[in-house]
Tab-separated table of C-alpha atoms in Angstrom:
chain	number	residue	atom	x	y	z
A	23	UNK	CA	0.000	0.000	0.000
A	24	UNK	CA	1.516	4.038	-0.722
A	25	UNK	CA	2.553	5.658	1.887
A	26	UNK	CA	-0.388	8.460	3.112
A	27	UNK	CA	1.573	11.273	1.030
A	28	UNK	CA	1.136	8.942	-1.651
A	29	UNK	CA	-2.082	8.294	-1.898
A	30	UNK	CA	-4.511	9.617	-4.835
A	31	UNK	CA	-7.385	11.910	-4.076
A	32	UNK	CA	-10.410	9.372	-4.152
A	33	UNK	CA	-9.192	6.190	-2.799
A	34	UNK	CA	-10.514	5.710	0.765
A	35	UNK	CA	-7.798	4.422	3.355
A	36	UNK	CA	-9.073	0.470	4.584
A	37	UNK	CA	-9.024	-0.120	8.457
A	38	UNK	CA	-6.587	-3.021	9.645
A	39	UNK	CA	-8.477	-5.577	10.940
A	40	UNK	CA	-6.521	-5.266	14.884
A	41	UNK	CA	-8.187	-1.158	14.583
A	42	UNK	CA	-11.747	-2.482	14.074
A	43	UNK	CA	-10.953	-4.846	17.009
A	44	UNK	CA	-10.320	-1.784	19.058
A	45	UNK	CA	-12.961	0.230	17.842
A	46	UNK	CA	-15.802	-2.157	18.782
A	47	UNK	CA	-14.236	-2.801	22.196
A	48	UNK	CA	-14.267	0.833	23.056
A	49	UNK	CA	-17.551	1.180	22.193
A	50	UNK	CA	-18.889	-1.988	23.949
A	51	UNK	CA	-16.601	-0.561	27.341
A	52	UNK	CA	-19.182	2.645	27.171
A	53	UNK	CA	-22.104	0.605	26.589
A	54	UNK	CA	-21.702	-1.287	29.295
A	55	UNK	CA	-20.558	2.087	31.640
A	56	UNK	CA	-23.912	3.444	30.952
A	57	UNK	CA	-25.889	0.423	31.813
A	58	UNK	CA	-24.470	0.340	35.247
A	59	UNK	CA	-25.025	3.732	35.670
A	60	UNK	CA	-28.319	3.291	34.524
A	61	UNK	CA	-28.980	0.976	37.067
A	62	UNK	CA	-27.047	2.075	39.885
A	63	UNK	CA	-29.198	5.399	39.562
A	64	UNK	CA	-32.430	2.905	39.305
A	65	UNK	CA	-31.177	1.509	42.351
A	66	UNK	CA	-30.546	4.434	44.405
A	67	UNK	CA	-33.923	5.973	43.542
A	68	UNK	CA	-35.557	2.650	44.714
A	69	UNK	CA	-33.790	2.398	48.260
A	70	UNK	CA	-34.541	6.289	48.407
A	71	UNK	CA	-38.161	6.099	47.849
A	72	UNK	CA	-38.594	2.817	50.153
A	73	UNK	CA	-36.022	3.535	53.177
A	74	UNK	CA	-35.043	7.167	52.423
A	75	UNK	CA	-32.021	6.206	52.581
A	76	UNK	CA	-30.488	9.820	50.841
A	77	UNK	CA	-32.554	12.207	52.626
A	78	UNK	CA	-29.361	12.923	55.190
A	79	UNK	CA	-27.111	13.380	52.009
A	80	UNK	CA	-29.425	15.794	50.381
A	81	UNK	CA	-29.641	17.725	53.252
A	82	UNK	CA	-26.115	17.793	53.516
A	83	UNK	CA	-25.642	18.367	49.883
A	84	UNK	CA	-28.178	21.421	49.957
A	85	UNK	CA	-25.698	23.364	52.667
A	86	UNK	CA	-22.931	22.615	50.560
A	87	UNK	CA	-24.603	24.438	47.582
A	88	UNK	CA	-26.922	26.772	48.985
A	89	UNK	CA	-24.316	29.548	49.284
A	90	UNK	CA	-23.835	29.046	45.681
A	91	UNK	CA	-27.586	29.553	45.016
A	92	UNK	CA	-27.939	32.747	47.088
A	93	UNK	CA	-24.631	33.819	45.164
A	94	UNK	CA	-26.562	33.272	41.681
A	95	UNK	CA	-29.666	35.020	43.104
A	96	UNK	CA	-27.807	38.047	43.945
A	97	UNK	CA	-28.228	40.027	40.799
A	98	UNK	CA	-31.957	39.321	40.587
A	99	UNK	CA	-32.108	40.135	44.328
A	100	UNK	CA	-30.056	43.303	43.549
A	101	UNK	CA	-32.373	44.754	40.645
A	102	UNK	CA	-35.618	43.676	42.405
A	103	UNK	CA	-34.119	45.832	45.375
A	104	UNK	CA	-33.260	48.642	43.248
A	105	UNK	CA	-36.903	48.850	41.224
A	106	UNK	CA	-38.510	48.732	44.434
A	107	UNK	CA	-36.661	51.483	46.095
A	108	UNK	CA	-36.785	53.748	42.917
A	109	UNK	CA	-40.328	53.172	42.730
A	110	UNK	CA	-40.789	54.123	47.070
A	111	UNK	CA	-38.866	57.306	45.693
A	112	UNK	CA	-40.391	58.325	43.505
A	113	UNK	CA	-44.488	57.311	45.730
A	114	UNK	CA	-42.817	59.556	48.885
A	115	UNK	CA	-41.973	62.142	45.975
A	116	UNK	CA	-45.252	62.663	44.732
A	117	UNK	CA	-46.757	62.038	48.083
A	118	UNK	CA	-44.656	65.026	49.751
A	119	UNK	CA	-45.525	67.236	47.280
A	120	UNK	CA	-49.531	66.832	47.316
A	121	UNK	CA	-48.667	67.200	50.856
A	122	UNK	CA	-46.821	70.811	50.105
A	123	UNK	CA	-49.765	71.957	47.915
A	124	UNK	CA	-52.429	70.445	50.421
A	125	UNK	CA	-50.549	72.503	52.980
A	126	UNK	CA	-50.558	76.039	51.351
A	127	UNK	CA	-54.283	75.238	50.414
A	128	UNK	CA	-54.473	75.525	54.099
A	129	UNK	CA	-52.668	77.953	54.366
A	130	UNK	CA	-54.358	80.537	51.938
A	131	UNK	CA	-57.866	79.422	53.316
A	132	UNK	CA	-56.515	80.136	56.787
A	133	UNK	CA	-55.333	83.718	56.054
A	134	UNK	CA	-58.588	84.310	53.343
A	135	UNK	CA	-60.299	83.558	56.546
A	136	UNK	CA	-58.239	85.155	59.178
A	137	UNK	CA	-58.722	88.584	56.148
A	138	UNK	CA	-62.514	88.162	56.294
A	139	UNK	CA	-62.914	87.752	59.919
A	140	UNK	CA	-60.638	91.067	60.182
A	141	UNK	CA	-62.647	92.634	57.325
A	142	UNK	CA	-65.978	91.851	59.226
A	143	UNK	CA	-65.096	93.273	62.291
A	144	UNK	CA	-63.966	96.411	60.825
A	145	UNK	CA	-67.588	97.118	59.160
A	146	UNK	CA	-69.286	96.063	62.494
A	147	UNK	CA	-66.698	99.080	63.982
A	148	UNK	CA	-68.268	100.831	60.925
A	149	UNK	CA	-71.591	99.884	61.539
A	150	UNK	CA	-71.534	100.597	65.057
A	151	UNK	CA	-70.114	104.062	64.806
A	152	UNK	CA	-72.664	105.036	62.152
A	153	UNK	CA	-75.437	103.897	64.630
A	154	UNK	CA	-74.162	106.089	67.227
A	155	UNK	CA	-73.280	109.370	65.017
A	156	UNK	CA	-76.610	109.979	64.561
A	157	UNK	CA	-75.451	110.975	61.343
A	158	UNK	CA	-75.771	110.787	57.035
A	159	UNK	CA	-73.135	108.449	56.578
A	160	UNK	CA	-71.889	106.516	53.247
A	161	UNK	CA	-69.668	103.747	53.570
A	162	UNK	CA	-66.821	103.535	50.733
A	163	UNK	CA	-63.833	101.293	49.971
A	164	UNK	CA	-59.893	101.975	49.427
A	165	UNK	CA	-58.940	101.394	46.019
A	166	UNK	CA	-55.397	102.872	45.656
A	167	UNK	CA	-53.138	105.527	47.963
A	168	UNK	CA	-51.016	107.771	46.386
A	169	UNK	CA	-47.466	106.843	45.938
A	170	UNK	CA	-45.074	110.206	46.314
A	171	UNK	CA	-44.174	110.051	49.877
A	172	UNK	CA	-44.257	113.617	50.397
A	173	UNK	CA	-48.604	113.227	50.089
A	174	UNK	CA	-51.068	111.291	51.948
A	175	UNK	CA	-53.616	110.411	49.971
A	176	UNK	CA	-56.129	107.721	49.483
A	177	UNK	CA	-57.983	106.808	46.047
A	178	UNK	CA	-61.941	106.112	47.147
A	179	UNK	CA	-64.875	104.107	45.052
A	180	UNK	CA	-67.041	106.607	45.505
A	181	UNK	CA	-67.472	109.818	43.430
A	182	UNK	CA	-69.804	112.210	42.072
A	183	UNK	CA	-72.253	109.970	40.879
A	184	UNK	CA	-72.742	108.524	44.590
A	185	UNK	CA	-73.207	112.169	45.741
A	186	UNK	CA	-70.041	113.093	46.843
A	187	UNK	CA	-68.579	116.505	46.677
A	188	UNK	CA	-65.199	118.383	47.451
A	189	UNK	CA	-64.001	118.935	51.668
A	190	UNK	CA	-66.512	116.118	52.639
A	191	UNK	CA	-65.297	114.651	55.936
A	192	UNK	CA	-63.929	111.560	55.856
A	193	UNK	CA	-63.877	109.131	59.416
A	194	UNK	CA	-63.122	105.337	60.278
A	195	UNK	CA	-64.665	103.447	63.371
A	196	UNK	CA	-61.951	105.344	65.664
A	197	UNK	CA	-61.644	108.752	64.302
A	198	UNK	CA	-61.327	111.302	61.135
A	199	UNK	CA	-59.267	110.465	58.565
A	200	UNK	CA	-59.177	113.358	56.131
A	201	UNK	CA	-61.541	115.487	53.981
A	202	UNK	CA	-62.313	115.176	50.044
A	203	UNK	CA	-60.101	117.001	47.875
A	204	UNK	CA	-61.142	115.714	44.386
A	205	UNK	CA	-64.151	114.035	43.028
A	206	UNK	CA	-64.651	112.181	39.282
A	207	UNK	CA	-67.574	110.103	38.287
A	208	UNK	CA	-67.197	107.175	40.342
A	209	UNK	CA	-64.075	107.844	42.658
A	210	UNK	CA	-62.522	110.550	44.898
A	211	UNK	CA	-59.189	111.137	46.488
A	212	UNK	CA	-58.760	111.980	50.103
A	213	UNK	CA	-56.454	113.847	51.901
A	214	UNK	CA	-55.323	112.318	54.599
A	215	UNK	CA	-54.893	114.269	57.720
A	216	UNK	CA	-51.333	113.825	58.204
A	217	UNK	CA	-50.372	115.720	54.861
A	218	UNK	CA	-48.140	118.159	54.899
A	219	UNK	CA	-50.765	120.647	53.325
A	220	UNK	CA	-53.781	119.702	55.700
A	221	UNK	CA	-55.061	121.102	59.109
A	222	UNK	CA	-57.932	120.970	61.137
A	223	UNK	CA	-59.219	122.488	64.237
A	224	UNK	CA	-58.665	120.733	67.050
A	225	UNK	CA	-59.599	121.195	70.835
A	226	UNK	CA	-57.233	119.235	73.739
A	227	UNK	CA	-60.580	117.399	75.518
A	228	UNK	CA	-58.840	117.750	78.916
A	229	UNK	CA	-58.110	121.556	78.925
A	230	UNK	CA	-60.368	123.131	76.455
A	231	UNK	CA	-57.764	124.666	74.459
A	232	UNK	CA	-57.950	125.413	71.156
A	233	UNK	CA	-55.244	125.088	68.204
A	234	UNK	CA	-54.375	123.591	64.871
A	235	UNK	CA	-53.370	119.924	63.985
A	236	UNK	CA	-51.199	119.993	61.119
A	237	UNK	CA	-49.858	117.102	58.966
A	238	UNK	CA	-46.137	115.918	59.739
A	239	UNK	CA	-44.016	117.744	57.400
A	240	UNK	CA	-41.668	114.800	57.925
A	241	UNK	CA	-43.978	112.077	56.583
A	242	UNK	CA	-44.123	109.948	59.847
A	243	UNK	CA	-48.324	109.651	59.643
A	244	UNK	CA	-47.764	111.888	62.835
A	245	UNK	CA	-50.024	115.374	63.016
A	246	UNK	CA	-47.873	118.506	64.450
A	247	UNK	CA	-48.959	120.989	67.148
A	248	UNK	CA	-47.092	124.407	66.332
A	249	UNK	CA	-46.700	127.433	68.905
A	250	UNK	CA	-48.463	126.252	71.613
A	251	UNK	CA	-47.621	128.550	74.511
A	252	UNK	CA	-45.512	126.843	77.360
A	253	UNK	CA	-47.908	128.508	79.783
A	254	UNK	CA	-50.781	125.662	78.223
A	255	UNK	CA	-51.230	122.751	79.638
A	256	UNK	CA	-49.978	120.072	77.149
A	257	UNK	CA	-48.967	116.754	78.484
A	258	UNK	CA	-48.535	113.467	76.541
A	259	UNK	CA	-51.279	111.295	76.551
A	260	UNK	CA	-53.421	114.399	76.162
A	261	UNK	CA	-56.895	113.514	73.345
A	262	UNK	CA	-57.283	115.337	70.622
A	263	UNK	CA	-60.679	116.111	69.596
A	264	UNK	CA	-62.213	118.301	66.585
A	265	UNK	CA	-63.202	121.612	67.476
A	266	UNK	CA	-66.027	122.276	64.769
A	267	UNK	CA	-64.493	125.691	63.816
A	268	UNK	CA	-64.559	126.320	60.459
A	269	UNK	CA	-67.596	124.345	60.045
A	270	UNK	CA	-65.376	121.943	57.610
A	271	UNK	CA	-65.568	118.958	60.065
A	272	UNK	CA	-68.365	118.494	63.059
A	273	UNK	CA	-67.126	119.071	66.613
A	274	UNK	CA	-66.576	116.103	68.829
A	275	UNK	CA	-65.152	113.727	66.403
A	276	UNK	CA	-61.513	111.783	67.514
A	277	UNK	CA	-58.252	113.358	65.898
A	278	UNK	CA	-55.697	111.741	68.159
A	279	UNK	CA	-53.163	111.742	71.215
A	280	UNK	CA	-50.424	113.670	72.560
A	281	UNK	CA	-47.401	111.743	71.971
A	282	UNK	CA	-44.797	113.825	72.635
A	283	UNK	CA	-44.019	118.097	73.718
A	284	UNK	CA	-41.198	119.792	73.293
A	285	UNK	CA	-40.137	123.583	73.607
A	286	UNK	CA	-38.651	125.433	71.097
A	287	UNK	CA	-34.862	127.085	71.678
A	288	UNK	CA	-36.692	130.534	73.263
A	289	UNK	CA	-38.517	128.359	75.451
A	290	UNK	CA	-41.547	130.688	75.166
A	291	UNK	CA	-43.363	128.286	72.383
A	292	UNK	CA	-43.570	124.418	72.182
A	293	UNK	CA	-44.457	121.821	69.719
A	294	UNK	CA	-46.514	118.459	70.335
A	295	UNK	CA	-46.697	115.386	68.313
A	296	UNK	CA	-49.706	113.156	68.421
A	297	UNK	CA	-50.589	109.837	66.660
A	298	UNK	CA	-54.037	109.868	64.749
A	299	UNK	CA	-56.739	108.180	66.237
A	300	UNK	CA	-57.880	106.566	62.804
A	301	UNK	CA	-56.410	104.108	61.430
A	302	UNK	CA	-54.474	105.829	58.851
A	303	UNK	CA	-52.236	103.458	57.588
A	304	UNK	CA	-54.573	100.613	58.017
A	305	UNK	CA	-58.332	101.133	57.244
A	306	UNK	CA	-59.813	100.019	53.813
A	307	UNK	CA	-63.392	101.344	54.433
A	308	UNK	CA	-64.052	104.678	55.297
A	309	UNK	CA	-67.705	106.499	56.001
A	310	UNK	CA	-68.445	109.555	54.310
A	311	UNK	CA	-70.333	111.944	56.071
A	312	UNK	CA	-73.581	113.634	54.561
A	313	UNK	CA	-75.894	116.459	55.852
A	314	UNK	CA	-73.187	118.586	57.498
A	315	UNK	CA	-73.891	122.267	57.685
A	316	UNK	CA	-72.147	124.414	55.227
A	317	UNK	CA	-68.912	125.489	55.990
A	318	UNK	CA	-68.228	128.988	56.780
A	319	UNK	CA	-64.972	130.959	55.851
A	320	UNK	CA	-62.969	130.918	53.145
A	321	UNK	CA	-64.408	129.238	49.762
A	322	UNK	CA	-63.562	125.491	48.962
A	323	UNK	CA	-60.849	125.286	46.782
A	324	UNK	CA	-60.772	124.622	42.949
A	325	UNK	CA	-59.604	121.924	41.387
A	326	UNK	CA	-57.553	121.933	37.983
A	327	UNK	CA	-59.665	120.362	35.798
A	328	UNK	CA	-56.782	119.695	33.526
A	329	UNK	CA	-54.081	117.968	36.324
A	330	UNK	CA	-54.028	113.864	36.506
A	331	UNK	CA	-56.185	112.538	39.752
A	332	UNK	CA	-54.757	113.361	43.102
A	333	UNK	CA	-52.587	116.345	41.585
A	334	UNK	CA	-55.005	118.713	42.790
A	335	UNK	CA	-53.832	121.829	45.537
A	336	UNK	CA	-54.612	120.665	48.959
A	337	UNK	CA	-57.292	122.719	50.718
A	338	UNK	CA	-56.249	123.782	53.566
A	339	UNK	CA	-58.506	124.445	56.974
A	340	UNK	CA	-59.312	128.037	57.677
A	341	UNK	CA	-57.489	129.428	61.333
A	342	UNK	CA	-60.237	129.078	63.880
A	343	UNK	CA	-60.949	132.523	65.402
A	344	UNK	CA	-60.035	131.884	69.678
């Protein structure tokens, strides 16, 4: 026979008859491997099922290779630990914030209520105090205040159409606040007693005496005293009441209180501060008063038809006569 280098393409190589000897003995070795396998594993599963015989070395066998399924668990474990987390997140997320929005729901019903409870008592003050005036009175609502800090004014909803007219009084529940300086249709500005420009008669209820309240040329919502003669009897805590001269404002009526005296540098003259007794800063309804008898003295003033709202000149009280 050629050697294997030899040989032609197409000619198949023949086995010697010692390699098929080999061939079939190799197989019939694994044959006969399986079969007692076979039957050792037939064997095992009938003493296990009659005498559980293996139940001790399954147990045993399930310690050995339980760490290795709690190792192969660990990524599932892991992710399933992770989704539920992300998802408790994102729950306490959303719950916290309904809980923020449920909270300033509160809150803004709590102050809408605490503002209406506060609104209400200030018209029963108004209420009251019209019962007791005896008086015309029309109640009216803040709609703007004037801006330059050098002016007190107050914007009011109110105007000619409702039957309001220039130097009507203006009061709260505790006291005058000013007098009508300008009237449109259906709004009017006020001039607050503590401007600069205003004045009104005033009498100190204590002593009788009689003298001006100015506005605070400072802009501290304060009303000034001028000149008052150190021989009066001025003392802090003193009540300021209007004097019904000039027939602009009715006697009686609260101004405010002495809050402080002090002489001038010839000591012959002093000059008092006192604090409103309306609510200046604070009111947003205001009573207009009607039916007054008409003012003596000096004319009411003119207003420039042609100026912006609340530009006007500010009428200023007449000087009572002592």
């Amino acid at each position: 026979m050629a050697p294997a280098w030899n040989r032609r393409p197409g000619h198949s190589m023949a086995l010697a008859p010692g390699d098929n000897a080999t061939l079939f003995s190799a197989g019939a070795a694994s044959t006969l491997r399986l079969i007692v396998y076979l039957a050792a594993a037939v064997v095992l599963m009938i003493l296990d099922h009659r005498g559980h015989y293996l139940q001790a070395v399954r147990g045993h066998a399930s310690l050995l290779i339980e760490p290795l399924y709690r190792l192969a668990a660990l990524p599932a474990d892991a992710a399933r630990a992770t989704r539920t987390a992300v998802a408790s997140q994102t729950a306490l997320a959303a719950e916290n914030r309904e809980l923020r929005e449920a909270l300033l729901l509160a809150q803004a019903r709590l102050n809408r209520a605490g503002a209406l409870a506060a609104q209400n008592e200030r018209l029963q003050d108004l209420l009251e105090a019209q019962k007791s005036l005896g008086l015309s009175v029309q109640m009216a609502s803040l709609l703007d205040i004037d801006i330059d800090p050098a002016r007190r004014r107050i914007v009011i909803n109110r105007g000619a159409q409702q039957g309001v007219s220039v130097g009507q009084p203006v009061i709260d529940a505790s006291g005058i606040m000013g007098q009508v300086v300008e009237v449109l249709p259906n709004t009017a500005v006020v001039m607050l007693l503590t401007d600069p420009n205003h004045a009104i008669p005033v009498t100190i209820e204590r002593t009788g005496l009689r003298t001006i309240a100015y506005g605070d040329k400072d802009a501290r919502d304060l009303l000034e005293l001028a000149n008052i003669p150190t021989s009066a009897d001025v003392k802090v805590g003193d009540k300021l009441i209007s004097s019904g001269l000039g027939g602009r404002f009715p006697a009686g009526f609260p101004v405010g209180e002495i809050r402080d005296v002090r002489n001038d540098d010839t000591g012959m003259f002093a000059t008092a501060l006192a604090t409103p007794a309306a609510a200046i800063s604070r009111s947003s309804e205001v009573l207009l008063l009607h039916d007054l008898p008409q003012p003596y003295g000096p004319a009411q003033p003119q207003v420039d038809a042609s100026a912006p709202p609340g530009t006007d000149a500010a009428p200023a009280e007449p000087e009572p006569t002592p």
